[in-house]
Coordinates of N, CA and C in Angstrom, one line a residue:
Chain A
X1 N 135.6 85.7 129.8 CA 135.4 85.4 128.4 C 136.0 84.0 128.1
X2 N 135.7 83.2 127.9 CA 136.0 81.7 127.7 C 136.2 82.0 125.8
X3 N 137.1 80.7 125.8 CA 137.9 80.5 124.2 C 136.8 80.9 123.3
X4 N 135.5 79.9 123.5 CA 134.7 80.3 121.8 C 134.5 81.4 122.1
X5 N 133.9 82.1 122.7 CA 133.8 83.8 122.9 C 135.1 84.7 122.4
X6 N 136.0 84.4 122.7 CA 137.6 84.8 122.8 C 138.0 84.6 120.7
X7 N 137.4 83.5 120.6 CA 137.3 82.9 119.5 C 136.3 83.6 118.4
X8 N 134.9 83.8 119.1 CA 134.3 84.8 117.9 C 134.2 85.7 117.8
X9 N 135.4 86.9 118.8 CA 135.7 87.9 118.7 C 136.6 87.9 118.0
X10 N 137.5 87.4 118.1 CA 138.8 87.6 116.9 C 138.1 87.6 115.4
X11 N 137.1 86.4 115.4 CA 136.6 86.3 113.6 C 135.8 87.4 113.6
X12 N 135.1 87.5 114.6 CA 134.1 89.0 113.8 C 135.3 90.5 113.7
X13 N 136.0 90.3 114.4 CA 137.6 91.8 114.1 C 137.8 91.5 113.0
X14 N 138.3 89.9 112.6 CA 139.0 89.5 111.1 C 138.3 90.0 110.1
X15 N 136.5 89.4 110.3 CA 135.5 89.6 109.2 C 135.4 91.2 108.8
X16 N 135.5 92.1 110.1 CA 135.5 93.5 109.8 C 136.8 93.7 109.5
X17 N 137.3 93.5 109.2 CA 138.5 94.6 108.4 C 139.0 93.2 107.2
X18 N 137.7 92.9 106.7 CA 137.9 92.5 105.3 C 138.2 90.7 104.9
X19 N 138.1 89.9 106.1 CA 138.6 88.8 105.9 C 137.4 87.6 105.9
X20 N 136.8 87.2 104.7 CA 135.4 87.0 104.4 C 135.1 85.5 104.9
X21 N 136.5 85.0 105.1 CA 136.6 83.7 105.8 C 136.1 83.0 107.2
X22 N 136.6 84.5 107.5 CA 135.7 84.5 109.7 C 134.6 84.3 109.5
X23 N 133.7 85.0 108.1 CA 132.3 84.8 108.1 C 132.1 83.4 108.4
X24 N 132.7 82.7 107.1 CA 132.1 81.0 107.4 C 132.0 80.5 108.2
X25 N 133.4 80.6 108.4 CA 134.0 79.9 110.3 C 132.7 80.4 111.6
X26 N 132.1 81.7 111.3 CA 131.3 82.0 112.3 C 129.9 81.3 112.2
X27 N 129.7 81.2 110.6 CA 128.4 81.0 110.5 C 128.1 79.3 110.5
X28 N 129.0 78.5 110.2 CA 129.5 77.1 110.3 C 129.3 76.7 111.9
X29 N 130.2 77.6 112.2 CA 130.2 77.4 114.2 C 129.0 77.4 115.1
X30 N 128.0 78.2 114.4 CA 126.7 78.4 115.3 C 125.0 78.5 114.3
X31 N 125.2 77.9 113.1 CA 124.2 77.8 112.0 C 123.4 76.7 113.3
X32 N 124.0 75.6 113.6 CA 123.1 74.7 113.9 C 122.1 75.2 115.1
X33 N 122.6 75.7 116.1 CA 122.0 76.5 117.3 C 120.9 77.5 116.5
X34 N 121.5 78.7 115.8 CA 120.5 79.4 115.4 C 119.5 79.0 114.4
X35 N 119.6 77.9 114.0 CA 118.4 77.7 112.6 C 117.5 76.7 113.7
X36 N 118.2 75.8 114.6 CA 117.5 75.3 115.4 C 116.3 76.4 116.7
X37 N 117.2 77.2 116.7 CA 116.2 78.5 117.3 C 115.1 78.6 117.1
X38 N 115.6 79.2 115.6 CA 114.4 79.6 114.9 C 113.2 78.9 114.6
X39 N 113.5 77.4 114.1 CA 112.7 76.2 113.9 C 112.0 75.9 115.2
X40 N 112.0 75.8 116.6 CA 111.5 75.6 117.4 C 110.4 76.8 117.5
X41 N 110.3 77.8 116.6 CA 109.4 79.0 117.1 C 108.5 78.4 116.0
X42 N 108.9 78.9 114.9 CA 108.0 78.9 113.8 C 107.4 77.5 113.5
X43 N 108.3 76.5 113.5 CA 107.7 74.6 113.0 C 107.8 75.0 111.7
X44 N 108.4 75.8 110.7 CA 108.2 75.7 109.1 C 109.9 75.5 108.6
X45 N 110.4 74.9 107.8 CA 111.5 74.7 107.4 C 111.4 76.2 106.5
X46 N 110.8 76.2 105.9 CA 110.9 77.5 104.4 C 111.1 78.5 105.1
X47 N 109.9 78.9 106.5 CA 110.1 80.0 107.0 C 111.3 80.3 108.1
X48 N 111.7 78.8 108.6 CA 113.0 79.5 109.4 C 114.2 79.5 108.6
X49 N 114.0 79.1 107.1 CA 115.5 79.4 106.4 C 115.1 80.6 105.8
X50 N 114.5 81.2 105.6 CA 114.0 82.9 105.9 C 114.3 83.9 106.7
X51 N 114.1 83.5 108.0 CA 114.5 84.1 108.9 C 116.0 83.7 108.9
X52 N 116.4 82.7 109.0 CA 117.6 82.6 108.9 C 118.7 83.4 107.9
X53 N 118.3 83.5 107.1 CA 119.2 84.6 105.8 C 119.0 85.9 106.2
X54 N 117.4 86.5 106.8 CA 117.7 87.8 107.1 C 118.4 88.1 107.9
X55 N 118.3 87.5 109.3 CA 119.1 87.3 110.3 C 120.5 87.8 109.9
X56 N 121.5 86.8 109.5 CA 123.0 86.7 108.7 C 123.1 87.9 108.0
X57 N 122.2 88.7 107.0 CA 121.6 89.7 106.1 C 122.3 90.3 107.3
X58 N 121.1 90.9 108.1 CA 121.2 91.8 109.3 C 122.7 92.1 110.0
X59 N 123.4 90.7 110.3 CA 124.3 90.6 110.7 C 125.5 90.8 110.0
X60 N 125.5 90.7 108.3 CA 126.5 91.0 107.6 C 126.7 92.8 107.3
X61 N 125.3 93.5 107.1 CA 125.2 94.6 107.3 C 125.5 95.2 108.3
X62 N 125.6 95.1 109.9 CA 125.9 95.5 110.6 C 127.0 95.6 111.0
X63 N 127.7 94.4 110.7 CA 129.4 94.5 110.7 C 130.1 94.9 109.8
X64 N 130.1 94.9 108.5 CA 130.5 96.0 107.4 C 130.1 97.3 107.7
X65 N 129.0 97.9 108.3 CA 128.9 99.6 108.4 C 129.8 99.5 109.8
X66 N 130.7 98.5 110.1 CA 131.7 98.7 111.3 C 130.9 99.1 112.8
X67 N 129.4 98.9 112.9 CA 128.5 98.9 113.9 C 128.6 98.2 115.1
X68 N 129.1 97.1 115.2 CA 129.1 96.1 116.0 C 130.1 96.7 117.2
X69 N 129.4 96.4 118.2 CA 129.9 96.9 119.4 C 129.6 95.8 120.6
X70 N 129.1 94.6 120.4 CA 129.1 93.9 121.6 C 130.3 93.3 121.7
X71 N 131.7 93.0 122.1 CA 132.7 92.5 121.8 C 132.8 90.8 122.4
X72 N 132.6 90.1 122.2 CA 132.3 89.1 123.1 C 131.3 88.6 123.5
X73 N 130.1 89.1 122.5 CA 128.9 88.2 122.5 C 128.2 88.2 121.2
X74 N 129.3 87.6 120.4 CA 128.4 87.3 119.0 C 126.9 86.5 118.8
X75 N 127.7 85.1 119.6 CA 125.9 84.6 119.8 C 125.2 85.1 120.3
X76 N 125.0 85.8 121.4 CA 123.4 86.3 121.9 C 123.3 86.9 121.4
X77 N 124.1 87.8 120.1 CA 123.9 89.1 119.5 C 123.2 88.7 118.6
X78 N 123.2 88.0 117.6 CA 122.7 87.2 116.7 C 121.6 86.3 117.1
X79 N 121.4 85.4 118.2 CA 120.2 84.7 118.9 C 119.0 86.1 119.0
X80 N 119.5 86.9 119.3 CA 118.5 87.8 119.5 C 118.2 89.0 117.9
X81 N 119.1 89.1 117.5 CA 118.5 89.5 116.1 C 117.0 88.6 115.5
X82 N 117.5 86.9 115.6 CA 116.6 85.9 115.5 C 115.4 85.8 115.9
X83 N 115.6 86.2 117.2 CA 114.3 86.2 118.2 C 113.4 87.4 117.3
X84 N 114.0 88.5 117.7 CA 113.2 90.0 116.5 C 112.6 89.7 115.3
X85 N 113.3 89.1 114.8 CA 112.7 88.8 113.5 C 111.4 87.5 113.8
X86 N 111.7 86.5 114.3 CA 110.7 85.8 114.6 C 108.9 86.4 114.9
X87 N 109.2 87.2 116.2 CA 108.4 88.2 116.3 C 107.5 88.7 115.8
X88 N 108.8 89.3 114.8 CA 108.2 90.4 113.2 C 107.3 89.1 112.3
X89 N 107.8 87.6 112.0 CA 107.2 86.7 111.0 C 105.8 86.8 112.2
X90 N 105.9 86.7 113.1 CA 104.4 86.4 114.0 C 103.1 87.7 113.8
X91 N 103.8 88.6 113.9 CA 102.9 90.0 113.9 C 102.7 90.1 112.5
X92 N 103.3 90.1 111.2 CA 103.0 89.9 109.8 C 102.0 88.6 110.1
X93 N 102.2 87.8 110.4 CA 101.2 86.5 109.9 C 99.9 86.7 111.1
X94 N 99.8 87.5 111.7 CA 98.5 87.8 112.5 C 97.9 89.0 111.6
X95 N 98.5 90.0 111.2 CA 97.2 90.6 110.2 C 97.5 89.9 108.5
X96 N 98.2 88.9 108.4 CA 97.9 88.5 107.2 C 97.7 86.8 107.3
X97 N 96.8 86.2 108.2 CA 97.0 84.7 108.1 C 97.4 84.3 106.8
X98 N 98.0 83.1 106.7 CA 98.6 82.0 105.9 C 98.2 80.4 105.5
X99 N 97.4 80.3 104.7 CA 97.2 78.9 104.8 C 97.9 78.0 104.3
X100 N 98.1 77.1 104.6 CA 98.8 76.3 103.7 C 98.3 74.9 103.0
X101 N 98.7 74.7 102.4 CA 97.8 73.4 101.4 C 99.4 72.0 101.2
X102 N 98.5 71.9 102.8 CA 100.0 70.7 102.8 C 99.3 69.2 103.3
X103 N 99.4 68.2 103.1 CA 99.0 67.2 103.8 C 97.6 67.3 103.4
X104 N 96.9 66.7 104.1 CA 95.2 66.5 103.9 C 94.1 67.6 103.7
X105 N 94.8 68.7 104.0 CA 94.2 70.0 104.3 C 94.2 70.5 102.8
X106 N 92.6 71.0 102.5 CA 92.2 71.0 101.0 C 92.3 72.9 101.1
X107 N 93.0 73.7 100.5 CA 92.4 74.8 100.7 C 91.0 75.5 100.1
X108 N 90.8 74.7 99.0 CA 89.6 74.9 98.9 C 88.1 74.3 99.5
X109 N 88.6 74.0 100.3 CA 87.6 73.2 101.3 C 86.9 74.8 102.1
X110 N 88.2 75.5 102.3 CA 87.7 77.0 103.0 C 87.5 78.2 102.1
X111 N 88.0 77.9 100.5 CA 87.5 79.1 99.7 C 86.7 78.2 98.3
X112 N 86.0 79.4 98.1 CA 85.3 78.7 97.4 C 84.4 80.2 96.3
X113 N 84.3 79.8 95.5 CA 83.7 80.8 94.2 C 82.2 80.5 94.6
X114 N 81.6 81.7 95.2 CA 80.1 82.3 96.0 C 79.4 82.9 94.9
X115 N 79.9 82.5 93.5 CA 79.2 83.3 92.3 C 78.0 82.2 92.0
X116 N 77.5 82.7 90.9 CA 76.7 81.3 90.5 C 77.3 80.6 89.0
X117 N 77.1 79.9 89.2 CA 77.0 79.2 87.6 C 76.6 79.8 86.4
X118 N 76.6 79.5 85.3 CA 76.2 79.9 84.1 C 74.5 79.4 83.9
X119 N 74.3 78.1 84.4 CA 73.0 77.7 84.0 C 72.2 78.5 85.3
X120 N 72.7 78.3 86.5 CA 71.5 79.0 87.4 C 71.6 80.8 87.4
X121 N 72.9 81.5 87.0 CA 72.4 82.8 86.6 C 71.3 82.6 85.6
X122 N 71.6 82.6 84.2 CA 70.4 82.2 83.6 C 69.0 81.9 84.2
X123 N 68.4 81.0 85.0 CA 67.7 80.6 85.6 C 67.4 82.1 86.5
X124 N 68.3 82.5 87.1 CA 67.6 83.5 87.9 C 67.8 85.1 87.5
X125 N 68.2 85.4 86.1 CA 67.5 86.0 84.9 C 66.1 85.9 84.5
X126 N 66.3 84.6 84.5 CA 64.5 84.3 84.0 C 63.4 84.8 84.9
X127 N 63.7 84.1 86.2 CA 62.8 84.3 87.4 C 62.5 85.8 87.5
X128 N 63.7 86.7 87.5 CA 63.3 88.3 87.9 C 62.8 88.7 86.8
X129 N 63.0 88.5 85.6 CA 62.0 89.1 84.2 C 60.9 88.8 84.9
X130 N 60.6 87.0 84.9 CA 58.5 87.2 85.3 C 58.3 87.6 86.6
X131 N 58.9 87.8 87.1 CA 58.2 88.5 88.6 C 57.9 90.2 87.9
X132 N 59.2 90.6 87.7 CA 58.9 92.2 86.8 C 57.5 92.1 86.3
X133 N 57.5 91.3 84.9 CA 56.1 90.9 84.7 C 54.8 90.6 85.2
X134 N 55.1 89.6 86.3 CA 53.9 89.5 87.8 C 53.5 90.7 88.5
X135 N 54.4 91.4 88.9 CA 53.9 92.6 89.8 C 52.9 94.0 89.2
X136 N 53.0 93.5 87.9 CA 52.0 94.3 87.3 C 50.9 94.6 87.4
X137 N 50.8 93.3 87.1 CA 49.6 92.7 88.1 C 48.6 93.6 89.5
X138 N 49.9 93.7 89.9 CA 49.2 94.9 91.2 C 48.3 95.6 91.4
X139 N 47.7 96.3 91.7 CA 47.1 97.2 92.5 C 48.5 98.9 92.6
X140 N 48.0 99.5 91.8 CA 48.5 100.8 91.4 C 49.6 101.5 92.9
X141 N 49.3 101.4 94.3 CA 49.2 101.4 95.7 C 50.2 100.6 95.7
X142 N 50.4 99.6 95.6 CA 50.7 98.0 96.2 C 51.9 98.2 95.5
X143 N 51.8 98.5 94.9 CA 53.0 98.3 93.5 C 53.9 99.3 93.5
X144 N 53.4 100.4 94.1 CA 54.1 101.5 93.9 C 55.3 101.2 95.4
X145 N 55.1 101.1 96.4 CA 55.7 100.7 98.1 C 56.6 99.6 97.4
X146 N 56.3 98.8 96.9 CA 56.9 97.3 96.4 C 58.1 97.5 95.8
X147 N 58.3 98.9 94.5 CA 59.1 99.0 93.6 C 60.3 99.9 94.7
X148 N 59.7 100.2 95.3 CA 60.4 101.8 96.0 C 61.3 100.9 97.3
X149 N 60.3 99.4 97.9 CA 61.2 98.7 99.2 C 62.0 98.0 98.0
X150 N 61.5 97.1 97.1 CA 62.7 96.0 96.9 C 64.0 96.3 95.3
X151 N 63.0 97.3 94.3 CA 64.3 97.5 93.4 C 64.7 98.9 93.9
X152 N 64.4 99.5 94.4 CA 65.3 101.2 94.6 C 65.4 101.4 96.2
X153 N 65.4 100.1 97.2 CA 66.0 99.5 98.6 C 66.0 101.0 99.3
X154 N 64.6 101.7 99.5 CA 64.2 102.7 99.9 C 63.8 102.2 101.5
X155 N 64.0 103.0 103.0 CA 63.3 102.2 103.5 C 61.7 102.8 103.7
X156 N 61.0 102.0 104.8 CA 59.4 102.7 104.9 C 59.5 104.1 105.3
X157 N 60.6 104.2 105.9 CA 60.1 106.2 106.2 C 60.5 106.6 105.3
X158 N 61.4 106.6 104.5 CA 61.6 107.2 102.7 C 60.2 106.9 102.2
X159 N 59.7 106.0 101.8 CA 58.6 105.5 100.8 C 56.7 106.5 101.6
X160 N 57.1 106.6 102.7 CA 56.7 107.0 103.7 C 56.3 108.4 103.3
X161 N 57.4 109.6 102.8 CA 57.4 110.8 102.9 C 57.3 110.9 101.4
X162 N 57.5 109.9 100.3 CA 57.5 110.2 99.2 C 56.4 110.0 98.7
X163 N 55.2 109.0 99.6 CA 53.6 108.7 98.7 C 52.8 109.6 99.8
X164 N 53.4 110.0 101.0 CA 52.3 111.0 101.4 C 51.8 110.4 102.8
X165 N 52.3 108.8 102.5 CA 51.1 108.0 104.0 C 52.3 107.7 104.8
X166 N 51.4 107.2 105.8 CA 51.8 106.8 107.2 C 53.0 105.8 106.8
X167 N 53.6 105.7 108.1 CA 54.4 104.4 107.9 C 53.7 102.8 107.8
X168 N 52.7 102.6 108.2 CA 52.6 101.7 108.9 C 51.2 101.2 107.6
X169 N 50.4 102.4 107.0 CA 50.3 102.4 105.9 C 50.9 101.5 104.6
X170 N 51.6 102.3 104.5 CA 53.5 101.8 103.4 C 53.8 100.2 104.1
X171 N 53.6 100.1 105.2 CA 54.2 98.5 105.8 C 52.6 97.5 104.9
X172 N 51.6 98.1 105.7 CA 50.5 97.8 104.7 C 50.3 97.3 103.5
X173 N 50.9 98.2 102.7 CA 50.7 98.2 101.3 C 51.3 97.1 101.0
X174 N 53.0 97.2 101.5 CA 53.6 96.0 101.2 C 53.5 94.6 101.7
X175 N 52.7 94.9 102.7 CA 52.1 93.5 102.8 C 51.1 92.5 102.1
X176 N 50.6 93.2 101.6 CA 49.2 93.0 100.8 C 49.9 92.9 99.5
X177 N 50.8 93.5 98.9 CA 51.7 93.4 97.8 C 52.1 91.9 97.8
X178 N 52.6 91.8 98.7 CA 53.4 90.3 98.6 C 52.1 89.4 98.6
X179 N 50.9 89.2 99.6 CA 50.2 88.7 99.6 C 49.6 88.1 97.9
X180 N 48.7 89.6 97.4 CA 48.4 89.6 96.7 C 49.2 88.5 95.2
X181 N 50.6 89.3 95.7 CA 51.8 88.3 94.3 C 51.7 87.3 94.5
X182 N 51.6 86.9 95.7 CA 51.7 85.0 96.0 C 50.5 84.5 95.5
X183 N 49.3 85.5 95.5 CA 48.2 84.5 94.6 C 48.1 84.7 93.2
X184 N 48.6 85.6 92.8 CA 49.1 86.0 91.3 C 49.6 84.6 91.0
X185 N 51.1 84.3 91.5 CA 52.0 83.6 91.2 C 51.3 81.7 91.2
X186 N 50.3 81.6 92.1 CA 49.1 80.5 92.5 C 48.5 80.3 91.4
X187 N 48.0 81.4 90.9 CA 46.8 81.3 90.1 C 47.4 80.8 88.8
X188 N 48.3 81.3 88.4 CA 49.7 81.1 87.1 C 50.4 79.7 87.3
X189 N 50.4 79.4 88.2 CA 50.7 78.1 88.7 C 51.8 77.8 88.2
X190 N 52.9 79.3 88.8 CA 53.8 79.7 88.3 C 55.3 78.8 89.6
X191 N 56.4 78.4 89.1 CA 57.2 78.0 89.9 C 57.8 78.8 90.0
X192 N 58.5 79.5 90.9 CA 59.9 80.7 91.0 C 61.1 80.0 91.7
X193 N 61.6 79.1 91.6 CA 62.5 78.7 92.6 C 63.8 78.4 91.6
X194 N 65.1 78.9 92.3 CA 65.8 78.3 91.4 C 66.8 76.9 91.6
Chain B
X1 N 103.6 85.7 121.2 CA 104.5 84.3 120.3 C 103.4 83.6 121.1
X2 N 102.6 83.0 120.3 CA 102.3 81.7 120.8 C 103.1 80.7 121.4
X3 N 102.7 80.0 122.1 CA 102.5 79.2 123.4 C 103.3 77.9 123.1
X4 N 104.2 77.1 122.8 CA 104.2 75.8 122.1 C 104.4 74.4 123.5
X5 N 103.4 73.9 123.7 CA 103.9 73.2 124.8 C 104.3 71.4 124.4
X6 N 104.9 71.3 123.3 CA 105.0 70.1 122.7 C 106.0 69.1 123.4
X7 N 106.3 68.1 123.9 CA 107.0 67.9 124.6 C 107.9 67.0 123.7
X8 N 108.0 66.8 123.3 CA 108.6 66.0 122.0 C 109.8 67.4 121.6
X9 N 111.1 66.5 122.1 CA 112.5 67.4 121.7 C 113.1 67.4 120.7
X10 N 113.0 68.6 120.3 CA 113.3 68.8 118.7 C 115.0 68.7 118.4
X11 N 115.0 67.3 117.1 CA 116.8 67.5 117.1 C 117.3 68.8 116.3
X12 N 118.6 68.6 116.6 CA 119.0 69.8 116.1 C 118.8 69.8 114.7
X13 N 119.0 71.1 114.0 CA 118.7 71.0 112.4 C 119.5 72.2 111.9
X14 N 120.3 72.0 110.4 CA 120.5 73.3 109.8 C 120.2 73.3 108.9
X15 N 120.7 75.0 108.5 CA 119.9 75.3 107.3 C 120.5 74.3 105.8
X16 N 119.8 75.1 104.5 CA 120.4 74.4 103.8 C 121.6 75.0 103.1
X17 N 122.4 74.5 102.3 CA 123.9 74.7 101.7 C 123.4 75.4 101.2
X18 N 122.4 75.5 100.2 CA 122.3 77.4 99.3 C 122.1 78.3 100.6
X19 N 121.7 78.3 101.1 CA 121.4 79.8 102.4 C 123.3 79.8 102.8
X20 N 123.6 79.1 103.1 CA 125.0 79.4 103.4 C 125.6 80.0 102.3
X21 N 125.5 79.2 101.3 CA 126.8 79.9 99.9 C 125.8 81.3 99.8
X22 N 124.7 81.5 99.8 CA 124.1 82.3 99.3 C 124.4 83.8 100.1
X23 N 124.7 83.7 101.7 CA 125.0 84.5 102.6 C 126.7 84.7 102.1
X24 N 127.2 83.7 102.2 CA 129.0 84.1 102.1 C 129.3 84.6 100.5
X25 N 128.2 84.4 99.4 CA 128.4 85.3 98.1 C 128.0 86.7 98.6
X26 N 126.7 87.2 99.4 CA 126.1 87.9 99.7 C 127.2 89.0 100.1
X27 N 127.7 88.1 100.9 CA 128.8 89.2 102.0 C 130.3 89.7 100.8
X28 N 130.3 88.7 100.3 CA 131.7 89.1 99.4 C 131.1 90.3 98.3
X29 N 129.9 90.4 97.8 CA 129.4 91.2 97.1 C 129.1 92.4 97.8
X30 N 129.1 92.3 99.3 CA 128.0 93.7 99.6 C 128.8 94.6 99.9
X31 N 129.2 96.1 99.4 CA 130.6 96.7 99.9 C 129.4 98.4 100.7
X32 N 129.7 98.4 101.6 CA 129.2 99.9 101.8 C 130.2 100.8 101.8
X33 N 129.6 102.1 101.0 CA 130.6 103.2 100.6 C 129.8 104.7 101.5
X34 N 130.7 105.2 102.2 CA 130.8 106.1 102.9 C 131.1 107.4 101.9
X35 N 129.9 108.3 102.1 CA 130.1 109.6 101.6 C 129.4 110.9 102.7
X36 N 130.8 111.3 102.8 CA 130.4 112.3 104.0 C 129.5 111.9 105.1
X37 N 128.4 111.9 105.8 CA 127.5 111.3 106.6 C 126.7 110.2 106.7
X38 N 126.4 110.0 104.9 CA 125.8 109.1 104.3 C 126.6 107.6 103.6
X39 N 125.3 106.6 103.9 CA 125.9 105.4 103.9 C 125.4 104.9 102.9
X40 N 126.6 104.2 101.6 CA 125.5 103.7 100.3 C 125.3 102.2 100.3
X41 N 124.9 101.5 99.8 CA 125.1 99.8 100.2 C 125.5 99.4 98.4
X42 N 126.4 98.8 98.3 CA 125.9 98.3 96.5 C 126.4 96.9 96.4
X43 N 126.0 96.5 95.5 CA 126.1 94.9 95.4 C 126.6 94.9 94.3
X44 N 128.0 94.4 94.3 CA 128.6 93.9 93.3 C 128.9 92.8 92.8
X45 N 128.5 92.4 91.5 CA 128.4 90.9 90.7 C 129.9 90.5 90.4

């Protein structure tokens, strides 16, 4: 056991039986090593002074419940609390990535509101009233497959067993359906686009 | 743990002075009280 060893055994005995001083002296003596540890893993200042406090946390806890039992290896004891917790920040940030909005990196560049606007909802309000309207239009048949695939997202073997016909029938129908709307929609010289 | 193969030597660094004072108030406040098997932690201001 060489002196600083020799040396951080006596402060961690002092710190346990009450002498809050050894603490500094301990954490003074090897802060630079372990924050530098930790900094080499993660690259984040905020997150290795994080780790860093739980760390010390971990370590203050453990020597007050009088736990500590390595007698003569407080740093590895502590480097390796470090390491664990390091770990732990990597396995948390793998099911919960982190982005950060630092430097050039826009985070809204990767999120973004997929809603619509106020004027093109509106707009595509409008559009599904006249089509409702348009498919009226129909063919009694045509119209009936049309309502059943696209507003009540039935598929052809449902629509299939519920009008009586074939599948291929019901594919029929709705093909002619669409057909037919597209010349409805021609003839009206109707725009739908939003 | 990802892989870091940077070659560029990182100087040394520490933390900052609140994480220190913050740890050595931490410890002066934290007393655990032993009752029969069980261990309580409390933090005293």
């Amino acid at each position: 056991m060489d002196n600083a060893e020799a040396n951080d055994a006596l402060l961690v005995k002092s710190y346990m039986e009450g002498d809050e001083q050894s603490l500094s002296i301990l954490i003074n003596r090897h802060q630079q090593r372990i924050y530098s540890f930790i900094f080499s893993k993660v690259f984040d200042k905020d997150v290795a002074e994080d780790i860093f406090q739980d760390t010390f946390i971990k370590v203050i806890k453990t020597l007050k419940r009088g736990k500590y039992n390595e007698e003569g290896k407080f740093l590895p004891w502590v480097m390796r609390i470090a390491h664990n917790l390091v770990i732990d920040h990597f396995r948390k940030n793998k099911r919960m990535p982190k982005f950060e909005n630092s430097g050039d990196f826009n985070i809204f560049s990767v999120l973004c509101d997929s809603g619509l606007n106020a004027e093109k909802q509106i707009i595509k309000d409008q559009i599904e009233a006249d089509v409702q309207e348009l498919i009226k239009e129909l063919p009694e048949d045509q119209l009936e497959v049309l309502v059943m695939r696209i507003y009540k997202d039935m598929s052809f073997k449902e629509i299939s067993e519920r009008t009586g016909v074939s599948i291929n029938t019901a594919l029929g129908r709705m093909r002619y359906a669409l057909i037919n709307l597209r010349k409805v929609i021609e003839k009206h010289n109707l725009v739908l686009t939003n | 743990m990802a892989k870091l193969y940077s070659r560029k030597k990182l100087q040394p660094m520490n933390p900052k002075k609140e994480t220190i004072s913050f740890l050595l108030s931490y410890s002066k406040a934290l007393r655990i009280n032993t009752y029969k098997k069980l261990e309580f932690e409390s933090i005293l201001n």
